[in-house]
XYZ file of C-alpha atoms in Angstrom:
589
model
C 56.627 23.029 19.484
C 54.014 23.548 22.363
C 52.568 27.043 21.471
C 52.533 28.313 24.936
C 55.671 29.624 26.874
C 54.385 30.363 30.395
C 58.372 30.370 31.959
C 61.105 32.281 30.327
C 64.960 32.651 31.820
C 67.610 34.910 31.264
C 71.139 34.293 32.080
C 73.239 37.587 31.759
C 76.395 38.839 33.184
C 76.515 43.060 34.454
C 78.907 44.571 33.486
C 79.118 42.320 29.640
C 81.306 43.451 27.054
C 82.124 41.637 23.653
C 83.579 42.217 20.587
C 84.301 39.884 17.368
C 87.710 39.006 18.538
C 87.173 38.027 22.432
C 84.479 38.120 24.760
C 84.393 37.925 28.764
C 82.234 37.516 32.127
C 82.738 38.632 34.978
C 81.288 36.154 37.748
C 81.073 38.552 40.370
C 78.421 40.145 38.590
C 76.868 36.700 37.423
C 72.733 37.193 37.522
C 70.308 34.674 36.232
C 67.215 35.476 36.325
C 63.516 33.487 35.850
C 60.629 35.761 35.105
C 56.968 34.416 35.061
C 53.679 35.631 36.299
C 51.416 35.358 38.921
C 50.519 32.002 38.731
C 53.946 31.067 39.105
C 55.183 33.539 41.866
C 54.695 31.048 44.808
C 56.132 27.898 43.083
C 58.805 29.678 41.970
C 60.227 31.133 45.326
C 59.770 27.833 46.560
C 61.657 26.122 44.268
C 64.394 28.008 43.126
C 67.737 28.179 45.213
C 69.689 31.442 45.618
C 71.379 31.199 42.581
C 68.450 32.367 40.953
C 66.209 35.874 41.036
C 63.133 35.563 40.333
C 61.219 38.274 38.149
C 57.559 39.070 38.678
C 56.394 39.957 35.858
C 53.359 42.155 35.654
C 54.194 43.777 39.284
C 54.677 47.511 39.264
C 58.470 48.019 38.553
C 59.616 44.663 37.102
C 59.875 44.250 33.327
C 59.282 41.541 30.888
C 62.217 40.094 29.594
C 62.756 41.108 26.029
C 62.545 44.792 28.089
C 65.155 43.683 31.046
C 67.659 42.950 27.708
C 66.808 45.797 25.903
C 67.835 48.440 28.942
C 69.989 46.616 30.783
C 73.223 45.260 29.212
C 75.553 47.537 28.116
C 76.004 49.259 24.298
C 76.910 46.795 21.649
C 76.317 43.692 24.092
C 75.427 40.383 21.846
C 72.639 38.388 23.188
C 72.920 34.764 22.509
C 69.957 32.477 21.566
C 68.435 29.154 20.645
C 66.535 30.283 17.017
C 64.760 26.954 17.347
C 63.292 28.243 21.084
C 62.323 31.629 20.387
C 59.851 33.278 18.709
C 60.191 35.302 15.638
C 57.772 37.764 17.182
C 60.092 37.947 20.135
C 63.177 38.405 17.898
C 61.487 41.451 16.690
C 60.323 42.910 19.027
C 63.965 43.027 20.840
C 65.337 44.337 17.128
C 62.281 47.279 17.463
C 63.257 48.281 21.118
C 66.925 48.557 20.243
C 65.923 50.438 17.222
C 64.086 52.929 19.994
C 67.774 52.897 22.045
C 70.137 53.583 19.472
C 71.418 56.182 21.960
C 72.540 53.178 23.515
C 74.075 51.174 20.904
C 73.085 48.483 19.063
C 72.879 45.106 20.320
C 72.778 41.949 18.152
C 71.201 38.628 18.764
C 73.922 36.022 17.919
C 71.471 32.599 17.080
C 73.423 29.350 18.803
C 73.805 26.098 16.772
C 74.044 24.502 20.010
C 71.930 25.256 22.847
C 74.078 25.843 26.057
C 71.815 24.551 28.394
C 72.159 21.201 26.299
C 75.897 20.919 26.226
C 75.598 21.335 29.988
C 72.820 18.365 30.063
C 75.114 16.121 27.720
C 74.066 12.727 28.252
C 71.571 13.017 31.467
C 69.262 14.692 28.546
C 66.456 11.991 28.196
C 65.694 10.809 24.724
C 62.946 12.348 22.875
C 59.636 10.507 22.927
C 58.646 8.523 19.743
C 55.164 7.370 20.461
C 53.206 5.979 18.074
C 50.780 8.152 15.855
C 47.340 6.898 15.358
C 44.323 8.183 13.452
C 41.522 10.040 15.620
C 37.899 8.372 13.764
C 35.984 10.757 12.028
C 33.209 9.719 13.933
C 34.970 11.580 17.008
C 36.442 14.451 14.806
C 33.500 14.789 12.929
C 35.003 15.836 10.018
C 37.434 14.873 7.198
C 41.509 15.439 6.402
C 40.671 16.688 3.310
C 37.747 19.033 4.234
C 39.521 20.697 6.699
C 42.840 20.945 3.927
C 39.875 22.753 1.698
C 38.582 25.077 4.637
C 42.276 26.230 5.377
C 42.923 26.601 1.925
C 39.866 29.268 1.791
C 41.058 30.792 4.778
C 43.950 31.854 3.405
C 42.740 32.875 0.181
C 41.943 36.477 1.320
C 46.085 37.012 1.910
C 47.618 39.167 0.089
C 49.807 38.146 -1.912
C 47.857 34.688 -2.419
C 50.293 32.144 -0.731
C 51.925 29.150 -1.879
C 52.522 27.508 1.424
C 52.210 27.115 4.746
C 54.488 25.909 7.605
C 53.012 24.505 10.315
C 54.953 24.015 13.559
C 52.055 24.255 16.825
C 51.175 20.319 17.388
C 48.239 20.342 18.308
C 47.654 22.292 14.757
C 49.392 19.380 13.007
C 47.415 16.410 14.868
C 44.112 18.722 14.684
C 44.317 19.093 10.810
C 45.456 15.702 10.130
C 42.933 13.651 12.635
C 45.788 12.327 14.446
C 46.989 11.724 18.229
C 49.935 11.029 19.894
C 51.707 10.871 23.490
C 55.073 12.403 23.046
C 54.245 15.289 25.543
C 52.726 14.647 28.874
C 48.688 14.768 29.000
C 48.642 16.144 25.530
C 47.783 14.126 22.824
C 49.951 15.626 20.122
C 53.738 14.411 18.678
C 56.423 16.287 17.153
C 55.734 16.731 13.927
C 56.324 19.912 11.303
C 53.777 20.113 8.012
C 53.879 22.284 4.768
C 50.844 22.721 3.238
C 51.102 23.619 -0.687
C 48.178 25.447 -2.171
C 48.435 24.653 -6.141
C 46.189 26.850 -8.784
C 43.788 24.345 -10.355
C 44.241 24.246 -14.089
C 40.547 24.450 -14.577
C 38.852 26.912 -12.672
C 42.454 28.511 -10.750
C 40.653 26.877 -7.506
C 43.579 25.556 -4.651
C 44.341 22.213 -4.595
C 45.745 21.995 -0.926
C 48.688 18.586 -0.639
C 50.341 18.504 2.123
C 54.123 17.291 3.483
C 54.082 15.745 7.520
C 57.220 15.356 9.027
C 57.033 12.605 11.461
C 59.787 10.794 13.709
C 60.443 7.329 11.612
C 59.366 4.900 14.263
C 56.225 6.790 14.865
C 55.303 6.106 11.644
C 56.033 2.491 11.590
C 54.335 1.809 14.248
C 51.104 2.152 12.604
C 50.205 0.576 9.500
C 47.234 2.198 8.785
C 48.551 6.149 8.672
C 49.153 6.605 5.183
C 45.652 4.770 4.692
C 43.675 7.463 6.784
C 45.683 10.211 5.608
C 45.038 10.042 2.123
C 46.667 10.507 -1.368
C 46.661 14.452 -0.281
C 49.440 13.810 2.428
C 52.897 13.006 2.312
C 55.092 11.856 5.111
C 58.779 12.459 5.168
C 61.158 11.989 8.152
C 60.869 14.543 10.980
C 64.401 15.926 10.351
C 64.342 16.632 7.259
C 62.036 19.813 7.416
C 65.056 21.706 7.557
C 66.381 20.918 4.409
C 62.817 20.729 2.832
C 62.047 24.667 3.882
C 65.435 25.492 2.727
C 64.535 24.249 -0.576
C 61.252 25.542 -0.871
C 62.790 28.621 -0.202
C 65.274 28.761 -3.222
C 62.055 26.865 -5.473
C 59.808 30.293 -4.775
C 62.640 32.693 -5.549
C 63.361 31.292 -8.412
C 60.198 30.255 -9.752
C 58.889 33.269 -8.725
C 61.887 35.536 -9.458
C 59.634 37.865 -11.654
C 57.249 39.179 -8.899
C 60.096 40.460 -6.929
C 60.176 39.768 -3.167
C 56.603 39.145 -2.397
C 56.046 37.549 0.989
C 54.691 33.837 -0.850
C 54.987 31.237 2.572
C 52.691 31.828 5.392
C 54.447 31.243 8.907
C 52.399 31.152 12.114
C 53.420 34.337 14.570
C 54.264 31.516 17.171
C 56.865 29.799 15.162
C 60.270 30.111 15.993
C 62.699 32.053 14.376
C 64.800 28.839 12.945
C 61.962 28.518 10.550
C 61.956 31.875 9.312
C 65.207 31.807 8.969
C 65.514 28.336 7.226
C 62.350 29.649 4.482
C 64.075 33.386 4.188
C 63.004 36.332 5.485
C 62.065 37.921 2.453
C 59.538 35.108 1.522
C 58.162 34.825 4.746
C 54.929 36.170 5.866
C 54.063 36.339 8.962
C 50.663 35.673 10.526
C 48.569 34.294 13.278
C 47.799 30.809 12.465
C 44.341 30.301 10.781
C 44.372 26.786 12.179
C 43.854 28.627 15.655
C 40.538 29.523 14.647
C 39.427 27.234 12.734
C 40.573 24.556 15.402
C 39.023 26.325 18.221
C 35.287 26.866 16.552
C 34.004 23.092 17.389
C 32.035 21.033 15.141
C 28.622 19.703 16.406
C 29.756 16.433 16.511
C 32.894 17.626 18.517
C 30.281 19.687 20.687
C 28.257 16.645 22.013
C 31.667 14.698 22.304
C 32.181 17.589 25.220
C 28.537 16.635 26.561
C 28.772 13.193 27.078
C 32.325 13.100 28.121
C 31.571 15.689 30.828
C 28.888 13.365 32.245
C 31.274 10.318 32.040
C 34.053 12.486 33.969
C 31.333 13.872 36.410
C 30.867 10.231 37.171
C 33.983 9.848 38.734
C 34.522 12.988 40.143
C 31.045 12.426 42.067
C 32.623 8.892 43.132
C 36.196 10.391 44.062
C 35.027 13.192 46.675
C 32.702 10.471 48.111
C 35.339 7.828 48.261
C 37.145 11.311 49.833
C 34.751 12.473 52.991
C 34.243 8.254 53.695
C 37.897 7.847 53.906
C 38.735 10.768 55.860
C 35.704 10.118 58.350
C 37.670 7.151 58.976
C 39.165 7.230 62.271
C 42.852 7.072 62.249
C 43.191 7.239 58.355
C 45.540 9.395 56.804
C 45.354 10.104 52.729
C 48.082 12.251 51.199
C 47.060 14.868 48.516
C 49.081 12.107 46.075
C 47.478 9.332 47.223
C 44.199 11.220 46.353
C 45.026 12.291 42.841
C 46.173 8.582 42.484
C 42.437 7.394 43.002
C 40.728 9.959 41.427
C 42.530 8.927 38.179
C 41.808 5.519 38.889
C 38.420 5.904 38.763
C 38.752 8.123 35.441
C 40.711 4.677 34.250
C 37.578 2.986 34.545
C 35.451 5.379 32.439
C 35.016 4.339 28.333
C 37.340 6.508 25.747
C 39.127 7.180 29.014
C 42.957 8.125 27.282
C 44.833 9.931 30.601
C 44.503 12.766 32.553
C 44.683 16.361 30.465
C 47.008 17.444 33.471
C 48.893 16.637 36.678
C 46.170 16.539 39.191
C 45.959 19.529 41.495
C 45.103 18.030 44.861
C 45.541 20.375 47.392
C 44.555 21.035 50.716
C 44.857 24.105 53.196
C 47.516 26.414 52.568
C 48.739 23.926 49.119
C 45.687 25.665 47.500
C 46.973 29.044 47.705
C 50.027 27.827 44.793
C 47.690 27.825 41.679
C 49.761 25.083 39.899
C 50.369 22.555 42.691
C 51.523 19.313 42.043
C 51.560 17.140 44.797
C 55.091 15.240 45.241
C 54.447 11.333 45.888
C 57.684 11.587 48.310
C 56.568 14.937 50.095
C 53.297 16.135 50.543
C 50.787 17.127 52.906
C 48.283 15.045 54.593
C 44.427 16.173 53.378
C 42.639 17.075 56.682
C 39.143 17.616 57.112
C 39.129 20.665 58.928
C 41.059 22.537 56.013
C 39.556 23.508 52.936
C 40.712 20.943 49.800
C 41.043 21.854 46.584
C 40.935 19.641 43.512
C 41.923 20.985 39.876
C 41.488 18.158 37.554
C 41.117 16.755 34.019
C 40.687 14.017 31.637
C 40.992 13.085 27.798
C 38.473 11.163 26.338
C 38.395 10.276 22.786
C 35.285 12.750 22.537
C 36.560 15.256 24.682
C 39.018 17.097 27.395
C 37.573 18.055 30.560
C 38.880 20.679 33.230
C 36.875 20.808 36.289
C 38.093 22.872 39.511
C 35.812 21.819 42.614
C 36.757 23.674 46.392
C 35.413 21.136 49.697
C 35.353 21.031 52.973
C 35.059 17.752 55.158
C 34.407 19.656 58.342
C 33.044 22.818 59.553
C 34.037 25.778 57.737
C 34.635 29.229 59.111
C 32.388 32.241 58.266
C 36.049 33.262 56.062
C 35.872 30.802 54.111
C 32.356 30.521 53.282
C 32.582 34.327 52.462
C 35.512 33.779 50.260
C 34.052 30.777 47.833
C 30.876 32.700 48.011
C 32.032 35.287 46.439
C 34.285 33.072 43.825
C 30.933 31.118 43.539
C 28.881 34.707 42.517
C 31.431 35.570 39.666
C 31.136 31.660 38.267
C 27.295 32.482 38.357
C 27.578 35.399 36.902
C 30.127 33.699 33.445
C 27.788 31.082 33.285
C 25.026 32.958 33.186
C 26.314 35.622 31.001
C 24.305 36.843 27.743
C 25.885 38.854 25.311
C 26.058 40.191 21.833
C 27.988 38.437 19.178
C 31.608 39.478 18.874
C 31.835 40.288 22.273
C 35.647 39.283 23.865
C 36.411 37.521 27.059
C 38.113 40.799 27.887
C 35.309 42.614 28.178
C 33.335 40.190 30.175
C 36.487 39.049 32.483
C 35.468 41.716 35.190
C 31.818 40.057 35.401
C 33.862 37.407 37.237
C 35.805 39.528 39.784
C 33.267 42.025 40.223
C 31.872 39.863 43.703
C 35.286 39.216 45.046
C 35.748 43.641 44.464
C 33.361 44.074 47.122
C 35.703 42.095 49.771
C 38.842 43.553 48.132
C 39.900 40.286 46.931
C 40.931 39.040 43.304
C 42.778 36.641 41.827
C 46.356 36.533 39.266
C 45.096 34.885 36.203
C 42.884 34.657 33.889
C 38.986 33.809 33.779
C 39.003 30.913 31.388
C 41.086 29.274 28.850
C 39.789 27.651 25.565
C 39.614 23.614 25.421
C 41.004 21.240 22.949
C 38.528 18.285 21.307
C 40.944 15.362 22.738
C 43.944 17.882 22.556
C 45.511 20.213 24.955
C 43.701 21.444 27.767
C 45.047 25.240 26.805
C 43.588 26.010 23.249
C 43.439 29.879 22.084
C 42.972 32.148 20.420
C 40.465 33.118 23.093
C 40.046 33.192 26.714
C 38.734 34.973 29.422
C 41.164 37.929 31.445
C 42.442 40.840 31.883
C 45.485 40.417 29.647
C 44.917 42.295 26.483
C 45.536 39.022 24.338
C 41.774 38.036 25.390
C 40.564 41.571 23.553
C 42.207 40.519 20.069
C 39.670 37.159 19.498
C 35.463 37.756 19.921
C 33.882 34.878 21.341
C 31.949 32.846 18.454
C 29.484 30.436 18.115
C 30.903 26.933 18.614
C 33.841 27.738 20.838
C 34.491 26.241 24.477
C 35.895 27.986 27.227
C 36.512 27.178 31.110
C 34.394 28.652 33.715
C 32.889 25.356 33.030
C 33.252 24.627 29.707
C 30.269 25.518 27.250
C 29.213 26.194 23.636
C 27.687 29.431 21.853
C 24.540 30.106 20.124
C 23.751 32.505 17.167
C 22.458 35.916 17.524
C 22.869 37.105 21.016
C 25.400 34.598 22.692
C 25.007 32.793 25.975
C 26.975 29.704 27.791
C 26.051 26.069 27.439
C 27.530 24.566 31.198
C 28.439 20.962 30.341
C 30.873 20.697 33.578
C 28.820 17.836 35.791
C 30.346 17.773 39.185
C 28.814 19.002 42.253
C 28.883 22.195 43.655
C 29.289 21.748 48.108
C 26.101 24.429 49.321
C 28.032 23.578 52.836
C 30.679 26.371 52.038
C 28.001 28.605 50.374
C 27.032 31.982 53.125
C 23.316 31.969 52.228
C 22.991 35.653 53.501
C 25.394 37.054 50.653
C 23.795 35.050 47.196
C 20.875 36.395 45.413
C 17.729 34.505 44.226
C 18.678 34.023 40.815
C 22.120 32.928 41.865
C 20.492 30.367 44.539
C 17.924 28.868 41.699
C 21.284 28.385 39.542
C 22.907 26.515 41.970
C 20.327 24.270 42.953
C 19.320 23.906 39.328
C 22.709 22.837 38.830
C 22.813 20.280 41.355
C 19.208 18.713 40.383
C 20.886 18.850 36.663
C 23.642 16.852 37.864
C 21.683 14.569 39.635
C 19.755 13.563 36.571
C 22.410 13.078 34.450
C 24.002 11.395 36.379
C 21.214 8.507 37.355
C 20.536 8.440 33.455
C 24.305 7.304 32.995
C 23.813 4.920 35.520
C 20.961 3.482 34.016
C 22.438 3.303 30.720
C 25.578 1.495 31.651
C 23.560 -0.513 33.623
C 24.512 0.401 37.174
C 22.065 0.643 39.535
C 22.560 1.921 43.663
C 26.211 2.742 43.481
C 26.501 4.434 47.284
C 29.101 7.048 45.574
C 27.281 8.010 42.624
C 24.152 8.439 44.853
C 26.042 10.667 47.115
C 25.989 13.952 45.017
C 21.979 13.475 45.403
C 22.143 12.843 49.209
C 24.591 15.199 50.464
C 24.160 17.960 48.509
C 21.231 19.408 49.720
C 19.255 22.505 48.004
C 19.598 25.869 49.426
C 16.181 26.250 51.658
C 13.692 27.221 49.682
C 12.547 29.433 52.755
C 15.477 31.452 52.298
C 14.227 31.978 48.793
C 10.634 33.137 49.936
C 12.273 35.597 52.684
C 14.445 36.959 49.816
C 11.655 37.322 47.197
C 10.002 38.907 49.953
C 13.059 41.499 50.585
C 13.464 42.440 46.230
């Protein structure tokens, strides 16, 4: 399963009573409810009909969901649930906060074997996706299946006790550990897949032996000759479905082998996996921690580092030749371009790139008020027309064999108002003031997130998410553990050496710690006001710009193209901030 849950619903009926003979609902009090966060607040009261209420979460007064069930039905309500859909961490944190209402009564969570939703969906449901599985070259990886089976193995040596297994169940774990990709979701390279990885005592020196079990959909498998080849003697694959029966199984093998040591905790389970898999291993065998893939995944190799490089330049490329292509076609007199129809071509130029794979996410082209809903998604069938005298925003990606990029650029193909100019000034100062960041080792995007907002404080403005996400090597665009934001998740994982995170994208050195930008797409000095942006931050932007410039014409030259009008634009039409304005301002410090 996709590790990240960003929409959760609840269905419940006020008043609900049940008992174990009979149960009932009363449809006059029917409520279903959607909570989400701020990114989704917009979207959602767009797109839901009345039937629905939608729950803000994180606004004064509303509460999360596992809270809404906990003080909200009635005394010895059951709560039905997919196991397979919801976290074990979730399950137990609803079993603590009854435990702190028993005044209430107890409530019990009754796991489905069929999800409702499904039985509703019957035969409409698509099929699931069976894409072929292919091997990611070490020479984009940058390192080998069995090295990283020896790293995890000594990253979970220090558990206590020392584990026999571990279920894996995040994909982009499974495809990261096994240098493999897929297509079965949308813009992320990863299929469904389950692993167990055994860690046997060595009969010579007691040292772990890590094999491992992949549970693949058949025709993914036969597909591609060449798997079990780049896998290795180390790996086994078995069909997808049986992981059920296989963690059953292993289940019964460690209590019984192990029968002697009483009911130590011998299986390691990621905190995201689902409660299904708890339950199928046993909850007395299970223990329970955040996956050490996570880290290990998200500290990048150096070969995986100058992947990010060079695909950043590639992707800068077409980003330079999109927003030309862009202000040409809409100085066009009588042309009309949709927000679709300019996603469309951006990703055709990406197409044309080398290790170009597909876009990392829908394309958010947006223009005027479009840009205010911070996960737009232009509809082909119903969308506005981009004009040049709104401002146009473009949140885009790619995945390259050697990398993922994210890159957010704001424009404006007219003349924009002293508003505007103040507002992505100020968003502007706080990207300065990431990118320029130094700080000491061990330092959390928590701590740092305010650095960001701090310029947009002074006009009372902010913004409802987070600072930056982590990046996947060729795997999903959201990678933790770490981030940048306000949400106290970014405080539990420092920022180290060797991770990348958005706010463009960068790498960390040792010591003191400081951001590598490898992000290459112009930044518009047109919607810059001069009068509110420091020296420094004006020598960082038209550093940047010269920078891009160069990289840019070195590409060219490389791949041998020479006076492309759009990849000459970025040089031409983004001019430097005058370098009088500098002098006045040295003059004024």
């Amino acid at each position: 399963m996709l590790s990240q849950v960003k929409i959760n619903t609840v269905a419940s009926t006020l008043p609900l009573a049940t008992n174990d003979e009979h149960g009932y609902l009363d449809s006059t009090d029917l409520l279903a409810l959607m909570f989400t966060d701020g990114r989704y607040f917009l979207q959602a009261s767009q797109q839901m009909d009345r039937n629905w209420e939608l729950m803000k979460q994180g606004l004064p007064g509303v509460p999360t969901w596992q809270d809404y069930l906990t003080n909200n039905l009635p005394a010895s309500s059951r709560i039905g649930i997919d196991p397979t859909l919801i976290a074990e961490n979730d399950s137990k944190s609803l079993s603590g906060s009854r435990k702190q209402a028993e005044s209430k009564g107890s409530q019990t969570l009754v796991p489905l074997t069929t999800n409702l939703v499904d039985l509703i969906w019957g035969s409409d449901r698509p099929p699931r996706p069976k894409n072929a599985v292919v091997p990611l070259d070490e020479k984009y990886s940058g390192e080998s299946v069995t090295s990283k089976l020896n790293r995890l193995a000594s990253a979970v040596s220090s558990n206590t006790p020392a584990p026999l297994a571990f279920v894996l169940t995040a994909l982009d774990d499974i495809a990261w550990l096994f240098n493999l990709r897929g297509s079965d979701i949308a813009y992320n390279p990863v299929f469904f897949s389950y692993a167990v990885v055994h860690f046997e005592p060595s009969e010579a020196d007691g040292s772990k032996n890590p094999t491992a079990v992949l549970f693949l959909q058949r025709d993914a498998v036969e597909h591609d000759a060449d798997l079990k080849y780049a896998l290795g003697s180390q790996v086994e694959i078995r069909p997808y479905e049986d992981i059920w029966e296989y963690l059953k199984d292993l289940g019964n093998q460690v209590r019984s082998t192990f029968a002697d040591k009483g009911q130590e905790k011998l299986v390691l389970i990621p905190d995201k996996a689902s409660l299904a898999i708890v339950q199928a291993v046993g909850v007395d065998i299970s223990n329970i921690v955040p996956s050490p893939i996570t880290v290990l995944k998200a500290i990048k190799n150096s070969t995986e580092l100058e992947g990010f490089r060079q695909s950043h330049i590639r992707d800068g490329i077409a980003l330079a030749r999109y927003f030309s292509w862009l202000e040409e076609k809409l100085g066009e007199e009588g042309n009309e371009l949709t927000e679709w129809e300019g996603a469309e071509q951006l990703e055709k130029f990406r197409s044309e790139l080398p290790l170009f794979k597909g876009l990392s996410f829908d394309t958010i082209s947006s223009t005027g008020p479009n840009g205010a809903i911070i996960h737009y998604s232009p509809n082909p069938k119903d969308c506005a027309v981009i004009k040049q005298d709104q401002i146009y925003l473009c949140d885009s990606g790619a995945q390259f064999l050697d990398g993922t990029t994210d890159v957010t650029r704001t424009w404006h193909f007219g003349t924009p108002t002293e508003e505007e100019k103040r507002t992505a000034t100020r968003v502007l100062q706080g990207h300065i003031a990431i990118d320029s960041a130094i700080f000491p080792n061990g330092t959390t995007g928590y701590i740092i997130d305010s650095w960001a907002r701090k310029a947009l404080w002074m006009d009372g403005l902010d913004f409802r998410h987070g600072t930056g996400h982590g990046v996947g090597h060729y795997l999903n665009v959201h990678e933790g553990p770490h981030g940048i934001g306000t949400r106290i998740t970014s405080n539990a994982s420092p920022l180290k050496a060797g991770m990348i995170v958005t706010n463009e994208p960068g790498y960390y050195a040792d010591g003191f710690l400081s951001f590598e930008c490898v992000t290459m797409c112009p930044i518009q000095t047109k919607l810059v006001d001069h009068s509110l942006i420091s020296v420094d931050e004006k020598r960082w932007l038209n550093n940047y710009n010269h920078k891009l410039s160069a990289s840019c014409r070195q590409f060219c030259v490389c791949m041998e193209v020479v006076d492309n009008p759009h990849l000459l634009w970025a040089h031409s039409t983004i001019p430097d901030i005058d370098i009088i304005d500098l002098v006045l301002d040295s003059n004024r410090c």
